[in-house]
Amino acid sequence: MTLNGWLQIVVYCGIVILLVKPLGGYMTRVFNGERTWLSVAFGPFERILYRVAGTSDKDEHHWTTYTAALLVFNAAGLIVLYFIQRWQGELPFNPAGMPGVAPDLAFNTAASFVTNTNWQSYSGETTLSYLTQMMGLTVQNFVSAATGIAISIALVRAFARKSVKTLGNFWVDLTRSILYILLPICVVGTLILVWQGIPQNLSAYTVATTLEGAQQTIAQGPVASQMMIKHLGTNGGGFFNVNAAHPFENPSALTNLIHMVSIFAIGAALTNVFGRMVGDQRQGWAIFAAMGVLFIAGVAVCYWAEAAGNPLVHALGIEGGNMEGKETRFGIAVSALFAVITTAASCGAVIAMHDSFMALGGMVPLVNMMLGEVIVGGVGAGLYGILLFVVVAIFVAGLMVGRTPEYLGKKIEAKEVKMAMLALLILPLVMLGFAAFAVVLPAGVAGIANPGPHGFSEILYAYVSAAANNGSAFGGLTANTPWYTVSLGIAMLLGRFFMIVPVMAMAGSLVTKKAVPASAGTFPTHGLLFVGLLLGVILIMGGLEFFPALALGPIVEHLAMLGGKTF
Amino acid sequence: MSQSKSTSLIDARILVPAIGDALRKLDPRSLARNPVMFVVAVVSALTTVLLIRDVMIGGRDIAFSFQITLWLWFTVLFANFAEAVAEGRGKAQADSLRRTRSETQAKLLVGESRADYKIVPGTSLKVGDIVLVEAGEIIPSDGEVVEGVASVNEAAITGESAPVIRESGGDRSAVTGGTQVLSDWIRVRITAAAGSTFIDRMIALVEGAERQKTPNEIALNILLAGMTLIFVFAVVTIPSFATYAGGYIPVIVLVALFVTLIPTTIGALLSAIGIAGMDRLVRFNVLAMSGRAVEAAGDVDTLLLDKTGTITLGNRQATEFRPLRGVSEQELADAAQLASLADETPEGRSIVVLAKEMYAIRARDMAALHATFVPFTAQSRMSGVDHDGTTIRKGAVDAVLRHVEEATVTTGQPRASADSLREIRVIADEIARAGGTPLAVVKDGRLLGVIHLKDIVKGGIRERFAELRRMGIRTVMITGDNPMTAAAIAAEAGVDDFLAQATPENKLTLIREEQAKGKLVAMCGDGTNDAPALAQADVGVAMNTGTVAAREAGNMVDLDSDPTKLIEIVEIGKQLLMTRGALTTFSIANDVAKYFAIIPAMFLAFYPQLGALNIMALATPQSAILSAIIFNALIIIALIPLSLKGVTYRAVGAGSLLSRNLLVYGLGGVIVPFIGIKAIDLVITGLGLV
């Protein structure tokens, strides 16, 4: 590890921390329906949209209506995206003449983008037309991110409001996240990315003759417009197969920094929105601090493992860290940082091959996702994910102050515990369940590139990434087979919606409760003690169940390497 | 408070039958009430079947499998045992209660006359029947005195042998079946049918027969069931992962891992904690009508406390003589003492005592002075003496002033100067502002001065309130006094707020207001007019001396009728919740060490590298697994005393309470099993068990 490496990490963290308050304040005003400086431009348009849709920002909904709207909207998105892919061959903006996508792959990709996972069993530049990229994927990049934000806002309102039945209006929350938050940032960001050299055109692929005289096809297209939302909305689906490692997706140090910052920006700011809405910003900072500790710990382990390198390689007289699968222009520190960011948030964009990381370095992204992507997390999803852990932590430890557990004045009772547990159960069920089938089924084992524990990690990583709606791939696994496309598609849908419904049910129950005023006997939830408790619960409740699987994957691989054996 | 029913934690009379009960509780219907232990029983049964199969076909590692199976069953039995011990302590109390319920004969009145009754068995009485109970007889069932007054021995339920008075009308009309009339006779209208009397309910409560799971217990059970499911996923996927790695893991090892990971400790002790909480209340002579009320007690934000008897001693006492100008203190004291000699009220006696202590004025013989006592009446609102043509009166200031005025009117000449009238008002105001009650003294129409009667705030009560404040509980004093007096006493006692000139209506309003703010309110009361407020409060403690209406309205009954107990009730509620939280945390934190014991042992055969995770250096894979499962079972036994006794509650802020408990039960829960498992490993390898 180098000072320069750590400096880059510190600068990154500093920028994110500085963004939390201003962006949080702005987003709070947006979701409270207050005027912002963009209201002049978008206000009238927003109202026209509501009138056309037959709703109004005065219309507030019960959690069931809110959830139904959300599910219907996402189901429609799934169907539309499926058919755009299937019929892309007949549709315009297809200069490369891509044929329709196969049904299983189309299902996988549709599920992937609707759930904000952006797992890519396909290779963008050889599979999808520009129309599919723009109207299909980019649109879902926006709306799936907005869906996540809307859910988190509904849950925040459940804590902030007292004794009411309504959580807000899904259509309004969706519209506002896109119109006031995602779009403006993306427009500005995209222009910067274009300035930095990311292509934005509808031209056919360029065929160039290289110096050796070989023919090379250079893929391009409307890349920049997808890049900004891909990171800002923690989507992660690259325009090209190698994702942000491709020079057209990530041409410079500046674009790389913009990518990394935008992955965390909204998720981090949402903690502040939470604090502001419940009337005590310290509550938001406490959650942010818990996320921060886990993040820094992950970065430290991953950077250490990669910088330390492979002792077996050192034995051959080659000094230095592990550069396999990394680009020299990014180096070890930034590659490790990016890997942790992209899996802490549920982005999934990559600039290096996680498959080629050291066993322990590769375990960090895996653990980040197993914990349910609560370290900043996917936009919205990270906040509601960590709030589930908060509810459980408060319930277990809150009893220890001798009161029925309460968080922000809301009593945590049977209904909340039930819903939180249902939401927390789905991830281990899907991740471990599918992996257990895949590692013994011939169709599953056929996909792996390496034998032994490393191959096990490849399969495990795929299902963990899918269920956590991350979308990053460990690499090595051939995932474009019917078994993987279908099972991963199902895993993504289960991991997204079987979590959302209990979260919304919990919100519906919380919002009706009156708030107990805090007293000296109330468990304080803004201090270091609470942060420590929350960390303990996240690691024990969210992590321990994966210990056997980790032992059989990265841990044994690491120990075997120390013993001189690699896979 | 009676401690006669207390039983120590280790008592053979409870422990021995509990062993039998533990076996009886293996009945699946009883196990099914507890999801975690039910799952353990199911997998124990599974391993038993596998063990039998192995024995028949002569499989390997029979001794190891046998020991694991044995300890799995012990885990279930220990949980049953914990519950049985908790219930056993209640049963001991129930038995003594049951003895009082022995068959009684009742004199059922059939006509108007007292002699017109027929003897029927007590159990045949219906609600609304009127029975006659005479001296020496047992009251056949719960009821309300409709006629007569009697002294009643209620030792059967309160443990207090001093008789209490029960009379018709007023706030002391409720009688309890099983108690004995000592003198006189009463007519009682029966208010509870056989089987649903107070004692019946008490027996059911302490035995735990009617135990309903409380809301928090239900929520905790859901959490535990959820965690059990998570570990089901973690464990059932292992065989497939092992197959991929080219290994095989015996079912018995998987079961061992599963049972050690699921929260068996708290699962086993959960119901014992609940029963013990109720039991602690009963030991305090408080009966909770439901476990829900006990939990609510822990959450109380606002305590409404009656001034008299809770904050102040029941009676006011004379503390000072304030003579008018031109009157000596001695003269005032002398007159006041003389006026009070025959006054049997506590206030009157305190005046005599004060005169003796301060001015050495000794008691005089009333007869020798030819004095006649003039008692207090509601009309005159004064009392005093007439002797040798002299009249001395003491009483409320306005009453005395009216008396002086009347004398002026009859005699035609002013007896009191305008100055002395003004002066006496000034003194009276001063005393009232200080929280006291002024009593004016007049001798032959001449105003002498004022006696300061003071409400004596109970010793140590200020500290109690400070403690409550640290617990985050607001105290509100309820009093019939005027606001000025109330404010003075409130300040002296250190309560947070007061409600002066309290009426049943404004008490109810106060409770509703607090509840609207989201607060939980506890109060105690005894009169029928308290019933609405008792019913409205989240925790309503009715005094046993109170009326039937009050007892029905409250959700707890204090058998000692001691309103200060509200504070202890809150602490017991908090203790119950804390014990649950502490053991849940401990149970979950234990998992870390168990993983480090079992995971390396489990995978060692095909991934020897994982031996590096065996940080406890356990002897062999088998000894590691066995040690973990033994630790898991023994920790239940080790924690039974804590679950029955409860985690000690300290009245410090929530923050420091939590950090302390997190340190002890959270961090302790991580560390203890590492030491315990290692120790067990040393023992079992030393004994050659594996």
Tab-separated table of C-alpha atoms in Angstrom, chain A residues 148-388:
chain	number	residue	atom	x	y	z
A	148	GLY	CA	-35.659	2.516	-5.258
A	149	ILE	CA	-35.544	6.143	-4.176
A	150	ALA	CA	-39.338	6.293	-3.968
A	151	ILE	CA	-39.478	3.232	-1.714
A	152	SER	CA	-36.851	4.634	0.601
A	153	ILE	CA	-38.704	7.946	0.795
A	154	ALA	CA	-41.919	6.102	1.631
A	155	LEU	CA	-40.145	4.277	4.438
A	156	VAL	CA	-38.578	7.483	5.714
A	157	ARG	CA	-42.028	9.058	5.786
A	158	ALA	CA	-43.230	6.082	7.823
A	159	PHE	CA	-40.788	7.083	10.531
A	160	ALA	CA	-41.298	10.812	10.138
A	161	ARG	CA	-45.083	10.922	10.043
A	162	LYS	CA	-47.255	10.269	13.043
A	163	SER	CA	-50.598	8.517	13.246
A	164	VAL	CA	-51.515	8.728	9.589
A	165	LYS	CA	-52.279	6.048	7.038
A	166	THR	CA	-50.615	7.383	3.893
A	167	LEU	CA	-47.021	7.113	2.730
A	168	GLY	CA	-47.148	9.426	-0.259
A	169	ASN	CA	-47.861	8.922	-3.928
A	170	PHE	CA	-45.658	6.557	-5.915
A	171	TRP	CA	-46.195	8.369	-9.203
A	172	VAL	CA	-45.294	11.700	-7.674
A	173	ASP	CA	-42.213	10.362	-5.916
A	174	LEU	CA	-41.119	8.582	-9.093
A	175	THR	CA	-41.613	11.663	-11.232
A	176	ARG	CA	-39.825	13.938	-8.803
A	177	SER	CA	-36.790	11.670	-8.423
A	178	ILE	CA	-36.358	11.580	-12.176
A	179	LEU	CA	-37.247	15.165	-12.979
A	180	TYR	CA	-35.499	17.005	-10.170
A	181	ILE	CA	-32.680	14.685	-9.193
A	182	LEU	CA	-31.586	12.118	-11.741
A	183	LEU	CA	-32.154	14.041	-14.984
A	184	PRO	CA	-30.508	17.365	-14.088
A	185	ILE	CA	-27.417	15.702	-12.651
A	186	CYS	CA	-27.197	13.353	-15.645
A	187	VAL	CA	-27.517	16.137	-18.202
A	188	VAL	CA	-24.663	18.084	-16.650
A	189	GLY	CA	-22.599	14.959	-15.972
A	190	THR	CA	-23.055	13.586	-19.471
A	191	LEU	CA	-21.796	16.816	-21.024
A	192	ILE	CA	-18.649	16.584	-18.917
A	193	LEU	CA	-18.200	12.939	-19.899
A	194	VAL	CA	-18.571	13.824	-23.577
A	195	TRP	CA	-15.978	16.564	-23.108
A	196	GLN	CA	-13.690	13.952	-21.580
A	197	GLY	CA	-14.029	11.845	-24.719
A	198	ILE	CA	-16.842	9.376	-24.149
A	199	PRO	CA	-18.621	8.839	-27.497
A	200	GLN	CA	-22.232	9.890	-27.946
A	201	ASN	CA	-23.396	9.083	-31.482
A	202	LEU	CA	-25.659	6.832	-33.471
A	203	SER	CA	-23.028	5.877	-36.017
A	204	ALA	CA	-22.305	2.382	-37.162
A	205	TYR	CA	-19.235	0.643	-35.781
A	206	THR	CA	-16.016	1.883	-37.331
A	207	VAL	CA	-13.852	-0.661	-39.080
A	208	ALA	CA	-10.226	0.359	-38.831
A	209	THR	CA	-7.091	-1.083	-40.274
A	210	THR	CA	-4.427	-1.474	-37.636
A	211	LEU	CA	-0.727	-0.883	-38.123
A	212	GLU	CA	-0.249	-4.583	-38.607
A	213	GLY	CA	-2.836	-4.421	-41.308
A	214	ALA	CA	-5.498	-6.320	-39.407
A	215	GLN	CA	-9.137	-5.278	-39.531
A	216	GLN	CA	-10.557	-4.100	-36.238
A	217	THR	CA	-14.147	-3.165	-35.522
A	218	ILE	CA	-14.413	-0.295	-33.104
A	219	ALA	CA	-17.757	-0.318	-31.322
A	220	GLN	CA	-19.368	2.987	-30.372
A	221	GLY	CA	-22.794	4.543	-30.003
A	222	PRO	CA	-24.794	6.574	-27.502
A	223	VAL	CA	-22.405	5.736	-24.662
A	224	ALA	CA	-22.139	8.922	-22.617
A	225	SER	CA	-25.878	9.279	-22.031
A	226	GLN	CA	-25.915	5.844	-20.464
A	227	MET	CA	-22.720	6.268	-18.473
A	228	MET	CA	-23.892	8.975	-16.104
A	229	ILE	CA	-27.132	7.282	-15.028
A	230	LYS	CA	-25.372	3.924	-14.919
A	231	HIS	CA	-23.358	5.160	-11.950
A	232	LEU	CA	-25.649	7.775	-10.461
A	233	GLY	CA	-28.530	5.293	-10.345
A	234	THR	CA	-26.228	2.499	-9.121
A	235	ASN	CA	-27.254	0.482	-12.152
A	236	GLY	CA	-23.866	-0.594	-13.425
A	237	GLY	CA	-24.833	-2.067	-16.757
A	238	GLY	CA	-22.023	-1.153	-19.144
A	239	PHE	CA	-22.513	-0.167	-22.741
A	240	PHE	CA	-19.599	-2.424	-23.551
A	241	ASN	CA	-18.856	-5.847	-22.201
A	242	VAL	CA	-15.822	-4.854	-20.165
A	243	ASN	CA	-17.822	-2.102	-18.547
A	244	ALA	CA	-15.939	0.864	-17.083
A	245	ALA	CA	-12.587	-0.697	-17.882
A	246	HIS	CA	-13.283	0.192	-21.532
A	247	PRO	CA	-11.584	3.431	-22.556
A	248	PHE	CA	-14.814	4.633	-24.203
A	249	GLU	CA	-16.684	4.235	-20.933
A	250	ASN	CA	-13.968	5.576	-18.706
A	251	PRO	CA	-11.359	7.517	-20.668
A	252	SER	CA	-9.657	9.572	-17.966
A	253	ALA	CA	-8.880	9.912	-14.280
A	254	LEU	CA	-11.569	12.585	-14.103
A	255	THR	CA	-14.270	10.372	-15.577
A	256	ASN	CA	-13.231	7.639	-13.194
A	257	LEU	CA	-13.602	9.999	-10.250
A	258	ILE	CA	-16.983	11.211	-11.544
A	259	HIS	CA	-18.087	7.588	-11.869
A	260	MET	CA	-17.005	6.711	-8.348
A	261	VAL	CA	-18.505	9.802	-6.740
A	262	SER	CA	-21.792	9.484	-8.576
A	263	ILE	CA	-22.167	5.858	-7.435
A	264	PHE	CA	-22.248	6.957	-3.802
A	265	ALA	CA	-23.751	10.433	-4.148
A	266	ILE	CA	-27.473	9.724	-3.919
A	267	GLY	CA	-27.239	6.768	-1.541
A	268	ALA	CA	-25.103	8.759	0.882
A	269	ALA	CA	-27.288	11.842	0.614
A	270	LEU	CA	-30.395	9.773	1.318
A	271	THR	CA	-29.144	9.190	4.863
A	272	ASN	CA	-29.251	12.947	5.266
A	273	VAL	CA	-32.727	13.093	3.733
A	274	PHE	CA	-33.725	10.543	6.355
A	275	GLY	CA	-32.234	12.637	9.140
A	276	ARG	CA	-33.878	15.829	7.921
A	277	MET	CA	-37.280	14.252	7.436
A	278	VAL	CA	-37.351	12.692	10.894
A	279	GLY	CA	-36.270	16.036	12.299
A	280	ASP	CA	-32.806	15.150	13.545
A	281	GLN	CA	-29.903	15.080	11.107
A	282	ARG	CA	-27.775	13.218	13.640
A	283	GLN	CA	-29.952	10.158	13.020
A	284	GLY	CA	-28.898	10.247	9.385
A	285	TRP	CA	-25.250	10.760	10.237
A	286	ALA	CA	-25.292	7.776	12.596
A	287	ILE	CA	-26.451	5.536	9.772
A	288	PHE	CA	-23.950	7.122	7.420
A	289	ALA	CA	-21.213	6.499	9.988
A	290	ALA	CA	-22.085	2.798	10.227
A	291	MET	CA	-21.942	2.585	6.438
A	292	GLY	CA	-18.667	4.488	6.463
A	293	VAL	CA	-16.971	2.147	8.921
A	294	LEU	CA	-17.921	-0.920	6.889
A	295	PHE	CA	-16.794	0.810	3.715
A	296	ILE	CA	-13.395	1.872	5.018
A	297	ALA	CA	-12.842	-1.586	6.487
A	298	GLY	CA	-13.669	-3.151	3.119
A	299	VAL	CA	-11.390	-0.786	1.228
A	300	ALA	CA	-8.561	-1.419	3.693
A	301	VAL	CA	-8.798	-5.211	3.429
A	302	CYS	CA	-9.196	-5.213	-0.336
A	303	TYR	CA	-6.401	-2.691	-0.935
A	304	TRP	CA	-4.129	-4.528	1.484
A	305	ALA	CA	-4.794	-7.904	-0.159
A	306	GLU	CA	-4.205	-6.550	-3.665
A	307	ALA	CA	-1.175	-4.481	-2.719
A	308	ALA	CA	0.393	-7.358	-0.833
A	309	GLY	CA	0.104	-9.528	-3.915
A	310	ASN	CA	0.613	-13.206	-4.325
A	311	PRO	CA	3.481	-14.790	-2.336
A	312	LEU	CA	3.759	-17.536	-4.949
A	313	VAL	CA	4.446	-14.904	-7.600
A	314	HIS	CA	6.915	-13.175	-5.295
A	315	ALA	CA	8.724	-16.493	-4.943
A	316	LEU	CA	9.366	-16.346	-8.674
A	317	GLY	CA	11.219	-13.083	-8.154
A	318	ILE	CA	8.386	-10.809	-9.355
A	319	GLU	CA	7.822	-8.131	-6.751
A	320	GLY	CA	4.757	-5.976	-6.230
A	321	GLY	CA	1.046	-6.239	-5.794
A	322	ASN	CA	-1.478	-8.182	-7.773
A	323	MET	CA	-1.889	-6.548	-11.180
A	324	GLU	CA	-3.692	-9.439	-12.845
A	325	GLY	CA	-6.943	-8.230	-14.343
A	326	LYS	CA	-6.213	-4.592	-13.574
A	327	GLU	CA	-5.490	-1.684	-15.884
A	328	THR	CA	-2.209	0.068	-15.313
A	329	ARG	CA	-3.912	3.422	-15.851
A	330	PHE	CA	-6.018	2.829	-12.720
A	331	GLY	CA	-3.528	0.896	-10.609
A	332	ILE	CA	-4.098	-1.168	-7.501
A	333	ALA	CA	-5.481	1.423	-5.070
A	334	VAL	CA	-8.164	2.780	-7.380
A	335	SER	CA	-9.072	-0.667	-8.713
A	336	ALA	CA	-9.568	-1.906	-5.152
A	337	LEU	CA	-11.450	1.265	-4.237
A	338	PHE	CA	-13.723	0.965	-7.258
A	339	ALA	CA	-14.403	-2.719	-6.552
A	340	VAL	CA	-15.476	-1.938	-2.998
A	341	ILE	CA	-17.568	1.079	-4.033
A	342	THR	CA	-19.380	-0.774	-6.779
A	343	THR	CA	-20.328	-3.670	-4.497
A	344	ALA	CA	-20.995	-1.579	-1.400
A	345	ALA	CA	-23.453	0.409	-3.428
A	346	SER	CA	-25.397	-1.927	-5.629
A	347	CYS	CA	-23.843	-0.585	-8.780
A	348	GLY	CA	-21.911	-3.372	-10.369
A	349	ALA	CA	-19.871	-1.323	-12.774
A	350	VAL	CA	-16.293	-2.560	-12.772
A	351	ILE	CA	-12.905	-1.246	-13.839
A	352	ALA	CA	-11.006	-4.436	-12.975
A	353	MET	CA	-11.733	-8.149	-13.025
A	354	HIS	CA	-12.858	-9.219	-9.560
A	355	ASP	CA	-12.180	-12.793	-10.624
A	356	SER	CA	-8.472	-11.983	-10.750
A	357	PHE	CA	-8.348	-10.369	-7.342
A	358	MET	CA	-6.566	-12.164	-4.523
A	359	ALA	CA	-8.856	-14.546	-2.666
A	360	LEU	CA	-9.345	-12.141	0.237
A	361	GLY	CA	-9.473	-9.096	-2.029
A	362	GLY	CA	-12.256	-10.750	-3.996
A	363	MET	CA	-14.014	-11.756	-0.794
A	364	VAL	CA	-14.622	-8.103	0.124
A	365	PRO	CA	-16.998	-7.431	-2.805
A	366	LEU	CA	-18.674	-10.752	-2.052
A	367	VAL	CA	-19.225	-9.875	1.612
A	368	ASN	CA	-20.423	-6.365	0.717
A	369	MET	CA	-23.168	-7.895	-1.375
A	370	MET	CA	-24.026	-10.642	1.124
A	371	LEU	CA	-24.644	-8.026	3.785
A	372	GLY	CA	-27.474	-6.899	1.535
A	373	GLU	CA	-25.760	-3.874	-0.010
A	374	VAL	CA	-26.358	-1.689	2.977
A	375	ILE	CA	-23.041	0.134	2.750
A	376	VAL	CA	-24.513	3.195	1.054
A	377	GLY	CA	-26.154	0.645	-1.168
A	378	GLY	CA	-28.262	0.957	-4.277
A	379	VAL	CA	-30.087	4.282	-4.545
A	380	GLY	CA	-32.891	3.946	-2.022
A	381	ALA	CA	-32.307	0.234	-1.608
A	382	GLY	CA	-29.285	0.870	0.584
A	383	LEU	CA	-31.253	3.059	2.946
A	384	TYR	CA	-34.244	0.762	3.265
A	385	GLY	CA	-31.877	-2.190	3.568
A	386	ILE	CA	-29.954	-0.705	6.441
A	387	LEU	CA	-33.169	0.444	8.106
A	388	LEU	CA	-34.212	-3.206	8.233
